[in-house]
Amino acid sequence: MASGHFFCAIFYFACLCSASLANNPKVNFREKEKKILDQILGAGKYDARIRPSGINGTDGPAVVRVNIFVRSISKIDDVTMEYSVQLTFREQWLDERLKFDDIGGRLKYLTLTEANRVWMPDLFFSNEKEGHFHNIIMPNVYIRIFPYGSVLYSIRISLTLACPMNLKLYPLDRQVCSLRMASYGWTTADLVFLWKEGDPVQVVKNLHLPRFTLEKFLTDYCNSKTNTGEYSCLKVDLLFKREFSYYLIQIYIPCCMLVIVSWVSFWLDQGAVPARVSLGVTTLLTMATQTSGINASLPPVSYTKAIDVWTGVCLTFVFGALLEFALVNYASRSDMHRENMKKKRREMEQASLDAASDLLDTDSNATFAMLRQCEVHMQAPKRPNCCRSWLSKFPTRQCSRSKRIDVISRITFPLVFALFNLVYWSTYLFREEEED
């Protein structure tokens, strides 16, 4: 009897549950989304050619807030003065014609992938050279419509943008590359672009560039006025600092080594003509090749760059070392000619003295010798020369001029090059700080 009552109770409870499920079927939100999209975007209900109204439904300009996420910066080209960037670009605006019922907060937003279904701002990148969308595997774009009529447009794009550069301090320079976005057809009376409040520009962490460092970025407005009206414009200034370590290893240190190698010629014997000539010519040609390679990687600008000053002075030092040997060689031949002339003169004087000794007696010889001594003592004493007294301190062989030139070059060339380095680095580093 008790078991029968228990079975009846279970059966009654099952009937109640089935009736409850019949009265409250499971909601299909995808079907709801379709119905809502058909309602707000149906034929004759929404016209994508008409811009949204202004703030609070006024006839003012439509306000579009923009923010971007920089995913990568692949290259910064000095020759073409451009840079390539990949970014996620987002726009958000309010279109009250797209309001819909969110089913008690359970439908957060509607998603579209076709931008032509709703009104879109006519934004373009004014300094763009090339650009393309990403369509693998599907187009990287979406549009979200929120219940209160707000529209969010997001797309991933890659751009090659112009970046005019000032290379006077190259490679100790900093460059500012801009990203400019403006309205093409709508004037500020109909459309205004604003940066999103808070954090309008984000940059991916650990952004790696081969020869630059992104120091900071600044957002600003760049509205432009033309004959057809004033157009809203946004810009981002990316401040890049060139990595100097690369150029120190590839350019500055090799140039210093070539200059120092050219000084080895001063320590070789002045008679080693093949060794000194080959050393001078080899360093000169290597330095010229290095300079040509540097200039090939830069645009032909009309002003002088910091690297031009460095390579030009280094080339001058190497060329000066080659000219120094030419001067030494000329002085050596002049010294040899002078020594030969002195030797002949001494032989002639000795021959004349021998002939005179045969004709004159001892007294006459003594008188002649005394007369010569008087002539020597009566000559006016030479005034001391500071340069000659300084040069006489160097250990030169027979006081030859060629040897003196080599000794002076061993000291003068390194001192002048060290002075040039002091002036060069202090000048350009100070100018870099002034520009900062």
Short mmCIF file of C-alpha atoms in Angstrom, two decimals:
data_model
loop_
_atom_site.label_atom_id
_atom_site.label_comp_id
_atom_site.label_asym_id
_atom_site.label_seq_id
_atom_site.Cartn_x
_atom_site.Cartn_y
_atom_site.Cartn_z
CA MET A 1 0.00 0.00 0.00
CA ALA A 2 2.81 2.35 0.94
CA SER A 3 4.76 1.44 -2.17
CA GLY A 4 1.76 2.36 -4.35
CA HIS A 5 1.52 5.80 -2.81
CA PHE A 6 5.25 6.34 -3.35
CA PHE A 7 4.98 5.40 -7.04
CA CYS A 8 2.08 7.81 -7.53
CA ALA A 9 4.09 10.65 -5.96
CA ILE A 10 7.02 10.10 -8.33
CA PHE A 11 4.73 10.01 -11.33
CA TYR A 12 3.06 13.26 -10.26
CA PHE A 13 6.45 15.02 -9.82
CA ALA A 14 7.58 13.90 -13.27
CA CYS A 15 4.45 15.32 -14.83
CA LEU A 16 5.03 18.67 -13.14
CA CYS A 17 8.61 18.84 -14.43
CA SER A 18 7.59 18.04 -18.00
CA ALA A 19 4.90 20.71 -17.88
CA SER A 20 7.40 23.27 -16.60
CA LEU A 21 9.86 22.53 -19.41
CA ALA A 22 7.06 22.78 -21.94
CA ASN A 23 6.09 26.21 -20.66
CA ASN A 24 9.77 27.49 -20.53
CA PRO A 25 11.66 26.20 -23.59
CA LYS A 26 15.46 26.89 -23.90
CA VAL A 27 16.18 30.29 -25.49
CA ASN A 28 18.17 30.17 -28.78
CA PHE A 29 20.25 33.36 -28.61
CA ARG A 30 21.68 32.87 -32.13
CA GLU A 31 18.15 32.97 -33.47
CA LYS A 32 17.48 36.07 -31.41
CA GLU A 33 20.59 37.74 -32.87
CA LYS A 34 19.37 37.01 -36.39
CA LYS A 35 15.95 38.50 -35.66
CA ILE A 36 17.47 41.61 -34.07
CA LEU A 37 19.87 42.13 -37.01
CA ASP A 38 16.98 41.77 -39.43
CA GLN A 39 15.01 44.31 -37.42
CA ILE A 40 17.68 47.01 -37.14
CA LEU A 41 19.44 46.43 -40.50
CA GLY A 42 16.48 45.35 -42.56
CA ALA A 43 15.61 46.88 -45.92
CA GLY A 44 14.15 50.35 -45.56
CA LYS A 45 15.06 50.55 -41.85
CA TYR A 46 18.75 51.50 -41.88
CA ASP A 47 20.72 53.48 -44.46
CA ALA A 48 24.50 53.09 -44.20
CA ARG A 49 24.99 56.18 -46.36
CA ILE A 50 23.68 58.52 -43.65
CA ARG A 51 26.04 59.43 -40.83
CA PRO A 52 24.91 59.10 -37.19
CA SER A 53 23.68 62.13 -35.29
CA GLY A 54 25.87 64.08 -32.91
CA ILE A 55 26.13 63.83 -29.14
CA ASN A 56 22.73 63.40 -27.42
CA GLY A 57 20.99 63.09 -30.75
CA THR A 58 21.88 66.62 -31.86
CA ASP A 59 22.72 67.71 -35.38
CA GLY A 60 26.38 68.16 -34.40
CA PRO A 61 29.26 66.13 -35.81
CA ALA A 62 29.53 62.42 -35.20
CA VAL A 63 32.31 61.69 -32.70
CA VAL A 64 34.58 58.73 -33.40
CA ARG A 65 37.09 57.66 -30.74
CA VAL A 66 40.23 55.91 -31.95
CA ASN A 67 42.84 53.72 -30.32
CA ILE A 68 45.57 51.53 -31.80
CA PHE A 69 47.70 48.60 -30.67
CA VAL A 70 51.16 48.43 -32.24
CA ARG A 71 51.94 44.75 -32.79
CA SER A 72 55.32 45.05 -34.49
CA ILE A 73 57.64 47.42 -36.34
CA SER A 74 59.54 45.37 -38.89
CA LYS A 75 61.98 47.88 -40.38
CA ILE A 76 63.05 51.51 -40.51
CA ASP A 77 64.69 52.26 -43.86
CA ASP A 78 67.14 55.19 -44.01
CA VAL A 79 67.51 55.13 -47.80
CA THR A 80 63.80 55.34 -48.68
CA MET A 81 62.94 57.13 -45.42
CA GLU A 82 60.02 54.91 -44.49
CA TYR A 83 59.06 52.38 -41.84
CA SER A 84 56.75 49.37 -41.72
CA VAL A 85 54.32 48.72 -38.88
CA GLN A 86 51.63 46.14 -38.11
CA LEU A 87 48.84 47.29 -35.83
CA THR A 88 45.34 46.60 -34.61
CA PHE A 89 43.22 49.62 -35.41
CA ARG A 90 39.99 50.32 -33.49
CA GLU A 91 37.24 52.92 -33.89
CA GLN A 92 34.17 53.38 -31.71
CA TRP A 93 31.17 55.66 -32.20
CA LEU A 94 27.50 55.91 -31.23
CA ASP A 95 24.74 55.23 -33.74
CA GLU A 96 21.35 55.46 -31.99
CA ARG A 97 19.63 53.80 -34.95
CA LEU A 98 21.26 50.49 -33.93
CA LYS A 99 19.76 50.24 -30.41
CA PHE A 100 18.21 46.85 -29.55
CA ASP A 101 16.77 44.87 -26.64
CA ASP A 102 19.49 42.94 -24.82
CA ILE A 103 17.03 40.37 -23.38
CA GLY A 104 17.55 41.32 -19.81
CA GLY A 105 21.31 41.77 -20.14
CA ARG A 106 21.88 38.28 -21.57
CA LEU A 107 22.79 39.54 -25.08
CA LYS A 108 25.93 41.65 -24.65
CA TYR A 109 26.59 42.60 -28.30
CA LEU A 110 25.99 41.64 -31.91
CA THR A 111 28.91 40.74 -34.18
CA LEU A 112 29.28 41.57 -37.88
CA THR A 113 32.09 40.88 -40.35
CA GLU A 114 30.80 43.00 -43.23
CA ALA A 115 31.70 46.65 -42.81
CA ASN A 116 29.33 47.80 -45.56
CA ARG A 117 26.26 46.87 -43.49
CA VAL A 118 26.65 49.92 -41.21
CA TRP A 119 27.93 53.47 -41.60
CA MET A 120 31.74 53.68 -41.40
CA PRO A 121 34.01 56.73 -40.88
CA ASP A 122 36.05 57.58 -43.98
CA LEU A 123 39.39 57.53 -42.18
CA PHE A 124 42.64 57.18 -44.15
CA PHE A 125 46.36 57.22 -43.31
CA SER A 126 47.73 60.40 -44.86
CA ASN A 127 51.42 59.38 -44.85
CA GLU A 128 50.83 55.82 -46.08
CA LYS A 129 52.87 54.45 -48.99
CA GLU A 130 51.58 50.87 -48.98
CA GLY A 131 49.12 48.87 -46.93
CA HIS A 132 47.19 45.63 -46.86
CA PHE A 133 44.64 43.74 -44.76
CA HIS A 134 45.20 40.30 -43.25
CA ASN A 135 42.89 37.59 -44.60
CA ILE A 136 44.45 34.36 -43.28
CA ILE A 137 42.59 32.22 -42.41
CA MET A 138 39.62 34.58 -42.32
CA PRO A 139 39.59 38.38 -42.67
CA ASN A 140 40.97 39.85 -39.43
CA VAL A 141 38.11 42.28 -38.90
CA TYR A 142 34.99 42.49 -36.79
CA ILE A 143 32.22 44.93 -35.91
CA ARG A 144 30.43 44.78 -32.56
CA ILE A 145 27.09 46.51 -32.00
CA PHE A 146 26.17 47.08 -28.35
CA PRO A 147 22.58 47.39 -27.04
CA TYR A 148 22.76 51.16 -26.53
CA GLY A 149 23.84 51.73 -30.15
CA SER A 150 27.61 51.90 -29.72
CA VAL A 151 29.63 50.42 -32.61
CA LEU A 152 33.16 49.04 -32.25
CA TYR A 153 35.20 48.45 -35.42
CA SER A 154 38.49 46.51 -35.15
CA ILE A 155 40.87 45.43 -37.92
CA ARG A 156 44.47 44.23 -38.25
CA ILE A 157 46.50 45.98 -40.94
CA SER A 158 50.09 46.33 -42.10
CA LEU A 159 51.33 49.70 -43.33
CA THR A 160 54.44 51.18 -44.90
CA LEU A 161 54.55 54.84 -43.89
CA ALA A 162 56.73 57.76 -44.93
CA CYS A 163 59.16 59.02 -42.29
CA PRO A 164 61.17 62.12 -43.30
CA MET A 165 64.51 61.98 -41.48
CA ASN A 166 67.18 64.48 -40.51
CA LEU A 167 70.52 62.64 -40.79
CA LYS A 168 72.90 65.43 -39.77
CA LEU A 169 73.81 63.55 -36.58
CA TYR A 170 73.83 60.07 -38.18
CA PRO A 171 74.58 57.62 -36.54
CA LEU A 172 74.20 59.55 -33.28
CA ASP A 173 70.70 60.67 -34.21
CA ARG A 174 67.13 60.27 -33.03
CA GLN A 175 64.25 60.10 -35.48
CA VAL A 176 60.55 60.92 -35.11
CA CYS A 177 58.25 58.84 -37.31
CA SER A 178 54.57 59.78 -37.41
CA LEU A 179 51.36 57.87 -38.00
CA ARG A 180 48.69 60.28 -39.31
CA MET A 181 44.99 59.47 -39.58
CA ALA A 182 42.46 61.89 -41.06
CA SER A 183 38.99 62.11 -42.53
CA TYR A 184 38.96 62.11 -46.31
CA GLY A 185 35.55 63.53 -47.15
CA TRP A 186 33.70 64.51 -43.98
CA THR A 187 34.63 67.91 -42.56
CA THR A 188 34.70 68.71 -38.86
CA ALA A 189 31.11 69.93 -39.16
CA ASP A 190 30.07 66.29 -39.77
CA LEU A 191 32.83 64.10 -38.32
CA VAL A 192 35.37 64.55 -35.53
CA PHE A 193 38.08 62.08 -34.53
CA LEU A 194 39.19 61.94 -30.91
CA TRP A 195 41.70 59.79 -29.09
CA LYS A 196 40.18 57.28 -26.73
CA GLU A 197 40.47 58.42 -23.14
CA GLY A 198 42.90 56.64 -20.87
CA ASP A 199 45.36 54.71 -23.02
CA PRO A 200 44.85 55.47 -26.73
CA VAL A 201 48.07 53.82 -27.93
CA GLN A 202 49.42 50.48 -26.73
CA VAL A 203 52.68 48.88 -27.81
CA VAL A 204 53.43 45.19 -27.59
CA LYS A 205 55.87 44.24 -24.85
CA ASN A 206 59.45 43.39 -25.81
CA LEU A 207 59.21 45.24 -29.12
CA HIS A 208 62.44 44.38 -30.98
CA LEU A 209 64.01 46.54 -33.66
CA PRO A 210 67.32 45.66 -35.34
CA ARG A 211 69.02 49.07 -35.15
CA PHE A 212 66.62 51.29 -33.21
CA THR A 213 65.01 51.57 -29.80
CA LEU A 214 61.50 52.96 -29.35
CA GLU A 215 61.99 55.50 -26.56
CA LYS A 216 58.46 56.86 -26.30
CA PHE A 217 55.39 57.87 -28.28
CA LEU A 218 53.18 60.95 -28.18
CA THR A 219 49.59 61.44 -29.34
CA ASP A 220 48.38 64.71 -30.77
CA TYR A 221 45.87 66.32 -33.15
CA CYS A 222 46.73 67.61 -36.63
CA ASN A 223 43.56 69.10 -38.11
CA SER A 224 44.11 70.51 -41.57
CA LYS A 225 42.36 73.30 -43.43
CA THR A 226 41.97 73.22 -47.21
CA ASN A 227 39.86 75.00 -49.80
CA THR A 228 37.05 72.50 -49.18
CA GLY A 229 36.97 72.87 -45.40
CA GLU A 230 38.63 71.71 -42.20
CA TYR A 231 39.24 68.02 -41.66
CA SER A 232 39.81 66.18 -38.40
CA CYS A 233 43.19 64.50 -38.00
CA LEU A 234 45.00 62.39 -35.38
CA LYS A 235 48.70 61.57 -35.19
CA VAL A 236 51.11 59.44 -33.19
CA ASP A 237 54.77 60.46 -32.99
CA LEU A 238 57.09 57.50 -32.44
CA LEU A 239 60.50 58.56 -31.09
CA PHE A 240 63.28 56.18 -32.16
CA LYS A 241 66.88 56.24 -30.93
CA ARG A 242 69.50 54.67 -33.17
CA GLU A 243 71.54 51.91 -31.54
CA PHE A 244 75.11 53.21 -31.66
CA SER A 245 76.84 49.96 -30.68
CA TYR A 246 76.30 48.51 -34.16
CA TYR A 247 78.02 51.46 -35.84
CA LEU A 248 80.79 51.53 -33.24
CA ILE A 249 81.72 47.94 -34.11
CA GLN A 250 81.11 48.14 -37.86
CA ILE A 251 82.43 51.63 -38.70
CA TYR A 252 84.22 53.59 -36.00
CA ILE A 253 86.58 50.92 -34.63
CA PRO A 254 87.63 49.62 -38.09
CA CYS A 255 88.34 53.17 -39.26
CA CYS A 256 90.47 53.81 -36.16
CA MET A 257 92.38 50.61 -36.79
CA LEU A 258 93.09 51.57 -40.40
CA VAL A 259 94.41 54.96 -39.32
CA ILE A 260 96.67 53.38 -36.69
CA VAL A 261 97.95 50.79 -39.18
CA SER A 262 98.93 53.60 -41.57
CA TRP A 263 101.19 54.97 -38.80
CA VAL A 264 103.28 51.78 -38.87
CA SER A 265 104.97 53.29 -41.91
CA PHE A 266 106.66 55.87 -39.66
CA TRP A 267 108.54 53.10 -37.83
CA LEU A 268 109.85 51.34 -40.92
CA ASP A 269 113.25 52.15 -42.34
CA GLN A 270 113.22 54.93 -44.87
CA GLY A 271 114.98 52.66 -47.33
CA ALA A 272 112.17 50.05 -47.24
CA VAL A 273 110.36 51.66 -50.14
CA PRO A 274 108.21 48.67 -51.27
CA ALA A 275 106.99 47.97 -47.73
CA ARG A 276 106.05 51.58 -46.98
CA VAL A 277 104.40 52.19 -50.35
CA SER A 278 102.35 48.99 -50.24
CA LEU A 279 101.25 49.69 -46.66
CA GLY A 280 100.17 53.24 -47.48
CA VAL A 281 98.33 52.34 -50.68
CA THR A 282 96.57 49.33 -49.10
CA THR A 283 95.26 51.31 -46.11
CA LEU A 284 94.16 54.14 -48.41
CA LEU A 285 92.20 51.82 -50.71
CA THR A 286 90.64 49.98 -47.75
CA MET A 287 89.55 53.25 -46.19
CA ALA A 288 88.09 54.44 -49.50
CA THR A 289 86.15 51.17 -49.86
CA GLN A 290 84.84 51.51 -46.31
CA THR A 291 83.64 55.05 -47.05
CA SER A 292 81.91 53.96 -50.27
CA GLY A 293 80.09 51.15 -48.45
CA ILE A 294 78.83 53.56 -45.79
CA ASN A 295 77.55 56.06 -48.35
CA ALA A 296 75.82 53.29 -50.33
CA SER A 297 73.56 52.54 -47.36
CA LEU A 298 72.41 56.17 -47.00
CA PRO A 299 70.37 58.53 -49.16
CA PRO A 300 72.28 61.19 -51.15
CA VAL A 301 71.39 64.17 -48.96
CA SER A 302 72.77 67.65 -49.57
CA TYR A 303 74.13 68.27 -46.07
CA THR A 304 77.10 66.83 -44.20
CA LYS A 305 76.44 63.99 -41.78
CA ALA A 306 78.43 63.14 -38.67
CA ILE A 307 79.64 59.93 -40.30
CA ASP A 308 80.89 61.95 -43.29
CA VAL A 309 83.08 64.06 -41.02
CA TRP A 310 84.51 60.93 -39.36
CA THR A 311 85.27 59.02 -42.56
CA GLY A 312 86.59 62.15 -44.28
CA VAL A 313 89.08 62.92 -41.51
CA CYS A 314 90.18 59.27 -41.23
CA LEU A 315 90.73 59.17 -45.00
CA THR A 316 92.76 62.38 -44.73
CA PHE A 317 94.99 60.87 -42.02
CA VAL A 318 95.64 57.76 -44.11
CA PHE A 319 96.38 59.86 -47.18
CA GLY A 320 98.62 62.10 -45.07
CA ALA A 321 100.64 59.08 -43.95
CA LEU A 322 101.21 58.17 -47.62
CA LEU A 323 102.27 61.73 -48.44
CA GLU A 324 104.59 61.69 -45.43
CA PHE A 325 106.55 58.85 -46.98
CA ALA A 326 106.82 60.77 -50.24
CA LEU A 327 108.27 63.67 -48.28
CA VAL A 328 110.62 61.35 -46.39
CA ASN A 329 111.82 59.79 -49.62
CA TYR A 330 112.48 63.22 -51.14
CA ALA A 331 114.31 64.37 -48.00
CA SER A 332 116.39 61.18 -47.97
CA ARG A 333 117.56 61.73 -51.53
CA SER A 334 118.27 65.36 -50.73
CA ASP A 335 120.34 64.30 -47.70
CA MET A 336 122.32 61.87 -49.84
CA HIS A 337 123.00 64.57 -52.41
CA ARG A 338 124.08 66.99 -49.70
CA GLU A 339 126.42 64.40 -48.16
CA ASN A 340 127.99 63.72 -51.55
CA MET A 341 128.53 67.42 -52.13
CA LYS A 342 130.15 67.80 -48.69
CA LYS A 343 132.39 64.84 -49.34
CA LYS A 344 133.56 66.30 -52.67
CA ARG A 345 134.13 69.70 -51.08
CA ARG A 346 136.28 68.15 -48.33
CA GLU A 347 138.31 66.26 -50.90
CA MET A 348 138.90 69.44 -52.90
CA GLU A 349 139.92 71.37 -49.77
CA GLN A 350 142.30 68.60 -48.75
CA ALA A 351 143.85 68.58 -52.22
CA SER A 352 144.35 72.37 -52.15
CA LEU A 353 145.94 72.18 -48.71
CA ASP A 354 148.33 69.48 -49.85
CA ALA A 355 149.37 71.57 -52.83
CA ALA A 356 149.88 74.67 -50.70
CA SER A 357 152.01 72.75 -48.21
CA ASP A 358 154.41 71.81 -50.96
CA LEU A 359 154.94 75.44 -52.02
CA LEU A 360 155.01 77.19 -48.67
CA ASP A 361 157.35 76.63 -45.78
CA THR A 362 156.42 75.82 -42.25
CA ASP A 363 156.05 79.49 -41.19
CA SER A 364 153.86 80.30 -44.08
CA ASN A 365 151.79 77.24 -43.30
CA ALA A 366 151.43 78.35 -39.70
CA THR A 367 150.52 81.85 -40.83
CA PHE A 368 147.89 80.42 -43.19
CA ALA A 369 146.43 78.29 -40.44
CA MET A 370 146.29 81.26 -38.07
CA LEU A 371 144.54 83.32 -40.73
CA ARG A 372 141.89 80.62 -41.17
CA GLN A 373 141.33 80.43 -37.45
CA CYS A 374 140.90 84.21 -37.30
CA GLU A 375 138.36 84.05 -40.10
CA VAL A 376 136.41 81.40 -38.23
CA HIS A 377 136.46 83.38 -34.97
CA MET A 378 135.47 86.59 -36.69
CA GLN A 379 132.28 85.07 -38.14
CA ALA A 380 129.13 86.38 -36.43
CA PRO A 381 127.64 83.88 -33.96
CA LYS A 382 124.36 82.33 -35.15
CA ARG A 383 121.21 83.16 -33.23
CA PRO A 384 119.71 80.16 -31.39
CA ASN A 385 116.64 78.61 -33.05
CA CYS A 386 113.99 77.11 -30.74
CA CYS A 387 112.74 74.64 -33.33
CA ARG A 388 116.24 73.43 -34.17
CA SER A 389 117.16 73.05 -30.53
CA TRP A 390 113.92 71.05 -29.94
CA LEU A 391 114.51 68.85 -32.99
CA SER A 392 118.14 68.25 -32.00
CA LYS A 393 116.89 66.38 -28.92
CA PHE A 394 115.48 63.56 -31.06
CA PRO A 395 117.80 60.60 -31.67
CA THR A 396 118.39 61.10 -35.38
CA ARG A 397 121.07 59.53 -37.47
CA GLN A 398 123.59 62.13 -38.64
CA CYS A 399 120.87 64.76 -38.12
CA SER A 400 119.25 63.76 -41.44
CA ARG A 401 116.04 65.57 -42.32
CA SER A 402 114.28 62.40 -43.48
CA LYS A 403 114.76 60.78 -40.10
CA ARG A 404 113.55 63.90 -38.35
CA ILE A 405 110.33 63.84 -40.40
CA ASP A 406 109.61 60.26 -39.35
CA VAL A 407 110.28 61.02 -35.68
CA ILE A 408 108.05 64.10 -35.74
CA SER A 409 105.28 62.15 -37.51
CA ARG A 410 105.33 59.43 -34.85
CA ILE A 411 104.30 62.05 -32.29
CA THR A 412 102.31 64.56 -34.35
CA PHE A 413 99.88 62.18 -36.10
CA PRO A 414 98.61 60.43 -32.91
CA LEU A 415 98.31 63.73 -31.04
CA VAL A 416 96.31 65.40 -33.81
CA PHE A 417 94.07 62.33 -34.20
CA ALA A 418 93.43 62.25 -30.44
CA LEU A 419 92.56 65.96 -30.54
CA PHE A 420 90.15 65.34 -33.43
CA ASN A 421 88.42 62.56 -31.45
CA LEU A 422 88.03 64.88 -28.47
CA VAL A 423 86.46 67.63 -30.60
CA TYR A 424 84.32 65.21 -32.63
CA TRP A 425 82.71 63.34 -29.76
CA SER A 426 82.22 66.40 -27.56
CA THR A 427 80.64 68.33 -30.46
CA TYR A 428 78.17 65.72 -31.68
CA LEU A 429 77.23 64.34 -28.29
CA PHE A 430 76.56 67.87 -27.08
CA ARG A 431 74.43 68.61 -30.16
CA GLU A 432 72.49 65.40 -29.51
CA GLU A 433 71.71 66.51 -25.98
CA GLU A 434 70.60 69.92 -27.25
CA GLU A 435 68.15 68.32 -29.69
CA ASP A 436 66.74 66.15 -26.90
#
